[in-house]
Amino acid sequence: MATIGRLVSGCRPRSKQSLAAILGFTDLLLENPAIPETAREDLQIILHETQRTKDIVQDLLSFARQRPVQRELVQLNNVLRQTIKLRSYDFASHGVEVTESFEDDLAPALGDAQQLQQVFLNILNNAYDAVQESGQRGHIAISTKRDGDSLEVAISDNGTGITDPQRIFDPFYTTKQVGKARDWA
Ligand SMILES: Nc1ncnc2c1ncn2[C@@H]1O[C@H](COP(=O)(O)OP(=O)(O)OP(=O)(O)O)[C@@H](O)[C@H]1O
Ligand SMILES: [Mg+2]
């Protein structure tokens, strides 16, 4: 996400200038009485599509905007519920069942809710991929509990199992095919 943020921020000033120039010159042409009506319709399309491109760049930037890490009190159970909700439609339509076993009145944790949500989402997606691959009815179990001064979140699945557990923190380790795109992202 940080990399996307840097990339988009770097491109924005230039793309903004180019888009502003296209919009400006198209506007000028539209005001020119010498332009025939047929060309005018095409110019309207150029204007409309350029505006759309501007909106896309803006959306991409706000999606990946780098923000300072927050340190706030976070209710882990709520963050987990929100994360599950993001994927619930896809899970249900592929027959993947999610069970929650959350400890009531869990103390809040100090952290960044958005970053935690990204972590949980990635783990949940991995679990989903693993159960899809295994071919049997998918089941993902999520639990929370207090353990002394710590809070524990456990996410398990009945999928293929992790082949190389010692490699999972290697940032480039994957057993998935190159280019396997996530269409929800
Ligand atoms: N729940 C799981 N069951 C089985 N294997 C897993 C599970 N979670 C992770 N893995 C293994 O760890 C690898 C690395 O996971 P990671 O999330 O870092 O990347 P990825 O899922 O392959 O790609 P991406 O997350 O970018 O789509 C996976 O390719 C898979 O082999
Ligand atoms: Mg993954």
PDB file of C-alpha atoms and ligand atoms in Angstrom, residues 121-123 125-127 129 174 176 182, ligand 2:
ATOM      1  CA  LEU A 121      -7.923  -9.362   5.636  1.00  0.00           C
ATOM      2  CA  ASN A 122      -4.720 -10.851   4.209  1.00  0.00           C
ATOM      3  CA  ILE A 123      -4.830 -13.785   6.621  1.00  0.00           C
ATOM      4  CA  ASN A 125      -7.855 -14.245   2.127  1.00  0.00           C
ATOM      5  CA  ASN A 126      -5.061 -16.778   2.529  1.00  0.00           C
ATOM      6  CA  ALA A 127      -7.418 -19.039   4.470  1.00  0.00           C
ATOM      7  CA  ASP A 129      -7.587 -19.513  -0.988  1.00  0.00           C
ATOM      8  CA  THR A 174       4.187 -17.629  -2.608  1.00  0.00           C
ATOM      9  CA  LYS A 176       0.263 -19.139  -6.044  1.00  0.00           C
ATOM     10  CA  ARG A 182      -7.752 -10.640  -6.710  1.00  0.00           C
TER      11      ARG A 182
HETATM   12 MG    MG B   2      -2.067 -13.858   0.631  1.00  0.00          MG
END
